[in-house]
PDB file of C-alpha atoms in Angstrom:
ATOM      1  CA  UNK G   1     116.172 120.743  89.793  1.00 96.00           C
ATOM      2  CA  UNK G   2     113.217 121.190  92.129  1.00 98.00           C
ATOM      3  CA  UNK G   3     112.440 124.819  92.742  1.00 98.00           C
ATOM      4  CA  UNK G   4     112.003 126.327  96.182  1.00 98.00           C
ATOM      5  CA  UNK G   5     108.589 126.049  97.798  1.00 98.00           C
ATOM      6  CA  UNK G   6     106.717 129.331  98.196  1.00 98.00           C
ATOM      7  CA  UNK G   7     103.232 130.526  99.137  1.00 97.00           C
ATOM      8  CA  UNK G   8     101.819 128.569  96.198  1.00 98.00           C
ATOM      9  CA  UNK G   9     102.915 125.335  97.915  1.00 98.00           C
ATOM     10  CA  UNK G  10     100.442 123.895 100.415  1.00 98.00           C
ATOM     11  CA  UNK G  11     101.086 121.232 103.030  1.00 98.00           C
ATOM     12  CA  UNK G  12      98.175 118.791 103.299  1.00 99.00           C
ATOM     13  CA  UNK G  13      98.241 116.630 106.432  1.00 99.00           C
ATOM     14  CA  UNK G  14      95.860 113.710 106.157  1.00 99.00           C
ATOM     15  CA  UNK G  15      93.900 112.498 109.191  1.00 98.00           C
ATOM     16  CA  UNK G  16      96.413 112.843 112.067  1.00 98.00           C
ATOM     17  CA  UNK G  17      93.796 111.461 114.445  1.00 98.00           C
ATOM     18  CA  UNK G  18      93.960 109.376 117.610  1.00 98.00           C
ATOM     19  CA  UNK G  19      91.845 106.597 116.114  1.00 98.00           C
ATOM     20  CA  UNK G  20      94.446 105.587 113.556  1.00 98.00           C
ATOM     21  CA  UNK G  21      96.230 103.817 116.411  1.00 98.00           C
ATOM     22  CA  UNK G  22      93.321 101.476 117.184  1.00 98.00           C
ATOM     23  CA  UNK G  23      95.291  98.866 115.313  1.00 98.00           C
ATOM     24  CA  UNK G  24      93.022  95.860 115.768  1.00 97.00           C
ATOM     25  CA  UNK G  25      90.298  97.747 113.898  1.00 97.00           C
ATOM     26  CA  UNK G  26      92.548  98.334 110.899  1.00 98.00           C
ATOM     27  CA  UNK G  27      94.794  95.271 110.905  1.00 97.00           C
ATOM     28  CA  UNK G  28      92.912  92.542 112.744  1.00 96.00           C
ATOM     29  CA  UNK G  29      93.806  90.826 116.000  1.00 96.00           C
ATOM     30  CA  UNK G  30      97.534  91.149 115.236  1.00 97.00           C
ATOM     31  CA  UNK G  31      97.127  94.769 114.109  1.00 98.00           C
ATOM     32  CA  UNK G  32     100.343  96.766 113.892  1.00 98.00           C
ATOM     33  CA  UNK G  33     101.612  99.865 112.112  1.00 98.00           C
ATOM     34  CA  UNK G  34     104.898 100.884 110.568  1.00 98.00           C
ATOM     35  CA  UNK G  35     106.991 104.030 110.939  1.00 98.00           C
ATOM     36  CA  UNK G  36     106.468 105.082 114.554  1.00 98.00           C
ATOM     37  CA  UNK G  37     108.330 108.282 113.708  1.00 98.00           C
ATOM     38  CA  UNK G  38     105.616 109.539 111.351  1.00 98.00           C
ATOM     39  CA  UNK G  39     104.172 111.931 113.920  1.00 98.00           C
ATOM     40  CA  UNK G  40     107.555 113.533 114.522  1.00 98.00           C
ATOM     41  CA  UNK G  41     108.110 113.986 110.782  1.00 98.00           C
ATOM     42  CA  UNK G  42     104.634 115.524 110.399  1.00 98.00           C
ATOM     43  CA  UNK G  43     105.498 117.919 113.207  1.00 98.00           C
ATOM     44  CA  UNK G  44     108.676 118.916 111.373  1.00 98.00           C
ATOM     45  CA  UNK G  45     106.716 119.659 108.219  1.00 98.00           C
ATOM     46  CA  UNK G  46     104.149 121.687 110.141  1.00 98.00           C
ATOM     47  CA  UNK G  47     106.922 123.626 111.867  1.00 98.00           C
ATOM     48  CA  UNK G  48     108.584 124.441 108.554  1.00 98.00           C
ATOM     49  CA  UNK G  49     105.381 125.602 106.876  1.00 98.00           C
ATOM     50  CA  UNK G  50     104.194 127.576 109.894  1.00 98.00           C
ATOM     51  CA  UNK G  51     107.478 129.374 110.481  1.00 98.00           C
ATOM     52  CA  UNK G  52     107.498 130.540 106.867  1.00 98.00           C
ATOM     53  CA  UNK G  53     103.815 131.406 106.632  1.00 97.00           C
ATOM     54  CA  UNK G  54     103.070 128.821 103.926  1.00 98.00           C
ATOM     55  CA  UNK G  55      99.542 127.415 103.534  1.00 98.00           C
ATOM     56  CA  UNK G  56      98.572 124.455 105.713  1.00 98.00           C
ATOM     57  CA  UNK G  57      95.528 122.212 105.286  1.00 98.00           C
ATOM     58  CA  UNK G  58      94.656 119.416 107.738  1.00 98.00           C
ATOM     59  CA  UNK G  59      91.962 116.836 107.063  1.00 98.00           C
ATOM     60  CA  UNK G  60      89.778 115.159 109.645  1.00 98.00           C
ATOM     61  CA  UNK G  61      88.083 111.938 108.663  1.00 98.00           C
ATOM     62  CA  UNK G  62      84.551 111.680 110.061  1.00 98.00           C
ATOM     63  CA  UNK G  63      83.578 108.140 109.168  1.00 98.00           C
ATOM     64  CA  UNK G  64      79.987 107.203 108.367  1.00 98.00           C
ATOM     65  CA  UNK G  65      80.612 103.756 109.903  1.00 97.00           C
ATOM     66  CA  UNK G  66      79.337 103.631 113.482  1.00 96.00           C
ATOM     67  CA  UNK G  67      82.037 101.199 114.652  1.00 97.00           C
ATOM     68  CA  UNK G  68      84.909 103.175 113.168  1.00 98.00           C
ATOM     69  CA  UNK G  69      87.447 104.760 115.551  1.00 98.00           C
ATOM     70  CA  UNK G  70      87.084 107.828 113.319  1.00 98.00           C
ATOM     71  CA  UNK G  71      83.305 108.170 113.694  1.00 98.00           C
ATOM     72  CA  UNK G  72      82.469 111.713 114.901  1.00 98.00           C
ATOM     73  CA  UNK G  73      81.105 110.304 118.166  1.00 98.00           C
ATOM     74  CA  UNK G  74      84.337 108.431 118.944  1.00 98.00           C
ATOM     75  CA  UNK G  75      87.210 109.816 120.982  1.00 98.00           C
ATOM     76  CA  UNK G  76      89.512 108.618 118.214  1.00 98.00           C
ATOM     77  CA  UNK G  77      88.132 111.251 115.887  1.00 98.00           C
ATOM     78  CA  UNK G  78      90.119 113.908 117.766  1.00 98.00           C
ATOM     79  CA  UNK G  79      93.493 115.090 116.512  1.00 98.00           C
ATOM     80  CA  UNK G  80      96.756 113.842 117.948  1.00 98.00           C
ATOM     81  CA  UNK G  81      98.480 116.414 120.151  1.00 97.00           C
ATOM     82  CA  UNK G  82     100.027 119.214 118.130  1.00 96.00           C
ATOM     83  CA  UNK G  83      98.986 117.850 114.744  1.00 98.00           C
ATOM     84  CA  UNK G  84      95.626 119.561 114.286  1.00 98.00           C
ATOM     85  CA  UNK G  85      95.211 122.848 112.442  1.00 98.00           C
ATOM     86  CA  UNK G  86      96.430 125.966 114.217  1.00 96.00           C
ATOM     87  CA  UNK G  87      94.628 129.305 114.113  1.00 93.00           C
ATOM     88  CA  UNK G  88      93.922 130.481 110.558  1.00 90.00           C
ATOM     89  CA  UNK G  89      94.948 127.119 109.105  1.00 97.00           C
ATOM     90  CA  UNK G  90      92.493 125.206 106.972  1.00 98.00           C
ATOM     91  CA  UNK G  91      90.433 122.302 108.344  1.00 98.00           C
ATOM     92  CA  UNK G  92      88.983 119.960 105.725  1.00 98.00           C
ATOM     93  CA  UNK G  93      86.337 117.517 106.973  1.00 98.00           C
ATOM     94  CA  UNK G  94      85.821 114.427 104.846  1.00 98.00           C
ATOM     95  CA  UNK G  95      83.991 111.105 105.058  1.00 98.00           C
ATOM     96  CA  UNK G  96      85.715 109.169 102.261  1.00 98.00           C
ATOM     97  CA  UNK G  97      89.323 108.304 101.516  1.00 97.00           C
ATOM     98  CA  UNK G  98      90.198 111.174  99.204  1.00 98.00           C
ATOM     99  CA  UNK G  99      90.482 114.702 100.564  1.00 98.00           C
ATOM    100  CA  UNK G 100      89.155 116.158  97.299  1.00 98.00           C
ATOM    101  CA  UNK G 101      85.893 114.167  97.233  1.00 98.00           C
ATOM    102  CA  UNK G 102      82.836 115.657  98.878  1.00 97.00           C
ATOM    103  CA  UNK G 103      84.858 118.657 100.090  1.00 98.00           C
ATOM    104  CA  UNK G 104      85.783 122.113  98.818  1.00 98.00           C
ATOM    105  CA  UNK G 105      89.515 121.468  99.107  1.00 98.00           C
ATOM    106  CA  UNK G 106      90.216 122.118  95.438  1.00 98.00           C
ATOM    107  CA  UNK G 107      88.254 125.376  95.503  1.00 98.00           C
ATOM    108  CA  UNK G 108      90.163 126.554  98.567  1.00 98.00           C
ATOM    109  CA  UNK G 109      93.512 125.650  97.025  1.00 98.00           C
ATOM    110  CA  UNK G 110      92.691 127.411  93.744  1.00 97.00           C
ATOM    111  CA  UNK G 111      91.479 130.527  95.544  1.00 97.00           C
ATOM    112  CA  UNK G 112      94.802 130.752  97.354  1.00 97.00           C
ATOM    113  CA  UNK G 113      96.746 130.296  94.136  1.00 98.00           C
ATOM    114  CA  UNK G 114      98.171 126.948  95.218  1.00 98.00           C
ATOM    115  CA  UNK G 115      99.541 124.805  92.409  1.00 97.00           C
ATOM    116  CA  UNK G 116     101.985 122.616  94.384  1.00 98.00           C
ATOM    117  CA  UNK G 117     101.108 120.322  97.288  1.00 98.00           C
ATOM    118  CA  UNK G 118     103.054 118.251  99.802  1.00 99.00           C
ATOM    119  CA  UNK G 119     101.066 115.390 101.329  1.00 99.00           C
ATOM    120  CA  UNK G 120     101.707 113.467 104.569  1.00 99.00           C
ATOM    121  CA  UNK G 121      99.652 111.574 107.149  1.00 98.00           C
ATOM    122  CA  UNK G 122      97.560 108.426 107.592  1.00 98.00           C
ATOM    123  CA  UNK G 123      97.167 105.868 106.150  1.00 98.00           C
ATOM    124  CA  UNK G 124      99.753 105.660 103.368  1.00 98.00           C
ATOM    125  CA  UNK G 125      97.812 103.204 101.221  1.00 98.00           C
ATOM    126  CA  UNK G 126      94.355 104.624 101.918  1.00 98.00           C
ATOM    127  CA  UNK G 127      93.587 108.309 102.404  1.00 98.00           C
ATOM    128  CA  UNK G 128      97.102 109.527 101.633  1.00 98.00           C
ATOM    129  CA  UNK G 129      97.323 107.493  98.442  1.00 98.00           C
ATOM    130  CA  UNK G 130      93.852 108.476  97.234  1.00 98.00           C
ATOM    131  CA  UNK G 131      94.586 112.153  97.862  1.00 98.00           C
ATOM    132  CA  UNK G 132      97.974 111.998  96.105  1.00 98.00           C
ATOM    133  CA  UNK G 133      96.512 110.226  93.076  1.00 98.00           C
ATOM    134  CA  UNK G 134      93.774 112.823  92.777  1.00 98.00           C
ATOM    135  CA  UNK G 135      96.153 115.744  93.237  1.00 98.00           C
ATOM    136  CA  UNK G 136      98.331 114.381  90.455  1.00 97.00           C
ATOM    137  CA  UNK G 137      95.319 113.920  88.178  1.00 96.00           C
ATOM    138  CA  UNK G 138      94.251 117.494  88.894  1.00 97.00           C
ATOM    139  CA  UNK G 139      97.676 118.663  87.670  1.00 96.00           C
ATOM    140  CA  UNK G 140      99.037 119.820  91.008  1.00 98.00           C
ATOM    141  CA  UNK G 141     102.806 119.523  91.270  1.00 98.00           C
ATOM    142  CA  UNK G 142     102.550 116.856  93.962  1.00 98.00           C
ATOM    143  CA  UNK G 143     105.066 115.660  96.553  1.00 98.00           C
ATOM    144  CA  UNK G 144     104.698 112.804  99.029  1.00 99.00           C
ATOM    145  CA  UNK G 145     106.613 112.997 102.301  1.00 99.00           C
ATOM    146  CA  UNK G 146     107.032 109.243 102.505  1.00 98.00           C
ATOM    147  CA  UNK G 147     108.598 109.128 105.977  1.00 98.00           C
ATOM    148  CA  UNK G 148     105.821 111.351 107.353  1.00 99.00           C
ATOM    149  CA  UNK G 149     103.243 108.673 106.536  1.00 98.00           C
ATOM    150  CA  UNK G 150     102.303 105.428 108.191  1.00 98.00           C
ATOM    151  CA  UNK G 151      99.956 102.516 107.685  1.00 98.00           C
ATOM    152  CA  UNK G 152      98.987  99.181 109.215  1.00 98.00           C
ATOM    153  CA  UNK G 153      99.200  95.584 108.158  1.00 98.00           C
ATOM    154  CA  UNK G 154      96.348  94.482 105.926  1.00 97.00           C
ATOM    155  CA  UNK G 155      94.524  91.145 105.782  1.00 97.00           C
ATOM    156  CA  UNK G 156      93.984  89.992 102.198  1.00 97.00           C
ATOM    157  CA  UNK G 157      90.868  88.229 100.878  1.00 97.00           C
ATOM    158  CA  UNK G 158      92.768  84.957 101.183  1.00 97.00           C
ATOM    159  CA  UNK G 159      93.487  85.623 104.845  1.00 96.00           C
ATOM    160  CA  UNK G 160      97.153  86.483 104.272  1.00 97.00           C
ATOM    161  CA  UNK G 161      98.541  89.052 106.697  1.00 98.00           C
ATOM    162  CA  UNK G 162     100.553  91.614 104.709  1.00 98.00           C
ATOM    163  CA  UNK G 163     103.081  93.448 106.860  1.00 98.00           C
ATOM    164  CA  UNK G 164     102.711  97.186 107.320  1.00 98.00           C
ATOM    165  CA  UNK G 165     106.205  97.964 106.027  1.00 98.00           C
ATOM    166  CA  UNK G 166     105.448  96.152 102.769  1.00 98.00           C
ATOM    167  CA  UNK G 167     102.037  97.784 102.369  1.00 98.00           C
ATOM    168  CA  UNK G 168     103.643 101.197 102.912  1.00 98.00           C
ATOM    169  CA  UNK G 169     106.560 100.567 100.555  1.00 98.00           C
ATOM    170  CA  UNK G 170     104.360  99.313  97.721  1.00 98.00           C
ATOM    171  CA  UNK G 171     102.024 102.276  98.083  1.00 98.00           C
ATOM    172  CA  UNK G 172     104.915 104.752  97.868  1.00 98.00           C
ATOM    173  CA  UNK G 173     106.407 102.854  94.913  1.00 98.00           C
ATOM    174  CA  UNK G 174     103.084 102.935  93.073  1.00 98.00           C
ATOM    175  CA  UNK G 175     102.739 106.702  93.523  1.00 98.00           C
ATOM    176  CA  UNK G 176     106.307 107.867  92.915  1.00 98.00           C
ATOM    177  CA  UNK G 177     107.097 108.684  89.302  1.00 97.00           C
ATOM    178  CA  UNK G 178     103.474 108.590  88.226  1.00 97.00           C
ATOM    179  CA  UNK G 179     101.301 110.660  90.536  1.00 98.00           C
ATOM    180  CA  UNK G 180     103.948 112.447  92.590  1.00 98.00           C
ATOM    181  CA  UNK G 181     107.559 112.862  93.571  1.00 98.00           C
ATOM    182  CA  UNK G 182     108.230 111.020  96.841  1.00 98.00           C
ATOM    183  CA  UNK G 183     110.909 112.560  99.062  1.00 98.00           C
ATOM    184  CA  UNK G 184     111.944 112.360 102.721  1.00 98.00           C
ATOM    185  CA  UNK G 185     110.823 115.084 105.095  1.00 98.00           C
ATOM    186  CA  UNK G 186     114.334 116.542 105.383  1.00 98.00           C
ATOM    187  CA  UNK G 187     114.446 117.307 101.652  1.00 98.00           C
ATOM    188  CA  UNK G 188     110.981 118.864 101.692  1.00 98.00           C
ATOM    189  CA  UNK G 189     111.814 121.076 104.658  1.00 98.00           C
ATOM    190  CA  UNK G 190     115.024 122.210 102.944  1.00 98.00           C
ATOM    191  CA  UNK G 191     113.007 123.137  99.849  1.00 98.00           C
ATOM    192  CA  UNK G 192     111.222 125.757 101.923  1.00 98.00           C
ATOM    193  CA  UNK G 193     114.464 127.751 101.902  1.00 98.00           C
ATOM    194  CA  UNK G 194     116.233 127.041  98.620  1.00 98.00           C
ATOM    195  CA  UNK G 195     116.119 125.345  95.234  1.00 98.00           C
ATOM    196  CA  UNK G 196     117.403 121.770  95.192  1.00 98.00           C
ATOM    197  CA  UNK G 197     119.619 121.360  92.089  1.00 98.00           C
ATOM    198  CA  UNK G 198     120.500 117.782  93.032  1.00 97.00           C
ATOM    199  CA  UNK G 199     116.865 116.617  93.237  1.00 98.00           C
ATOM    200  CA  UNK G 200     114.663 115.637  90.299  1.00 96.00           C
ATOM    201  CA  UNK G 201     110.934 115.996  89.956  1.00 97.00           C
ATOM    202  CA  UNK G 202     109.699 112.626  88.707  1.00 97.00           C
ATOM    203  CA  UNK G 203     105.937 113.056  88.592  1.00 97.00           C
ATOM    204  CA  UNK G 204     104.647 111.691  85.321  1.00 90.00           C
ATOM    205  CA  UNK G 205     101.114 111.163  84.135  1.00 67.00           C
ATOM    206  CA  UNK G 206      99.487 114.430  82.994  1.00 57.00           C
ATOM    207  CA  UNK G 207     101.106 117.275  84.874  1.00 48.00           C
ATOM    208  CA  UNK G 208     103.031 120.033  83.146  1.00 50.00           C
ATOM    209  CA  UNK G 209     103.774 121.940  86.377  1.00 47.00           C
ATOM    210  CA  UNK G 210     107.293 123.290  86.753  1.00 45.00           C
TER     211      UNK G 210
END
C-alpha cells in the first residue's frame, strides 16, 4: 500500500521553462523531444496540490553558460505559462542539474516537515534524474511522475543519435525501484485523496520512509 499524500508531501516541479523547447541546443540539428503532454500532466499535478493546500516547490535553472537558452539574460529562462510558482509557493533558483546542490531546498523542506516528495519536469535524464537520485539518497520517500517529464534526443560521443523516447525510458527505468517509485500522474493525483492499497512503494537503496 502507498499511503495518502498529506502536507508532508511536496511537489517539486523541475525547470518548466520556455528554453527547454530550443531543441537544437539540446539535441543537435535534428533536436526533438518526447512526451508533448508533459506540460498538461504538470498542470494536473499543480492543480491537485494547490487545491488541497499541499506544498509546492518550482525550480528555475539559471545557467552559467552564456549560450544556454536558460541563461538569466535569455527569454527562455522564463517559465512556461501557468507552470511557474503561484503566490506563497516556493521558488528555488539553481545553476546546476540537481535542485539540492547550491540551494537551500533541503532546509526549506525540513523546516516544513516534508519527508515525501513527488518530482516532475525537465529534462528527465538531467535535472529531474539528478534531483530524484539526491532525494532518494537523502531518505525522502520519493516519487517520480514519469508522464509529467520530458527530455530530448541525445548525441553520444560516437555521434549516435539516441531517440528521446529511449533516453526517457532508460532514465525512468534506472530510477524506479532504486531511488524512487515511478508512477503516472493519475495515480499520484489520486493519492492526494486516499490510500492506494493496490500500489506498491518500490524505492530501494537506503530509505526507511513509510
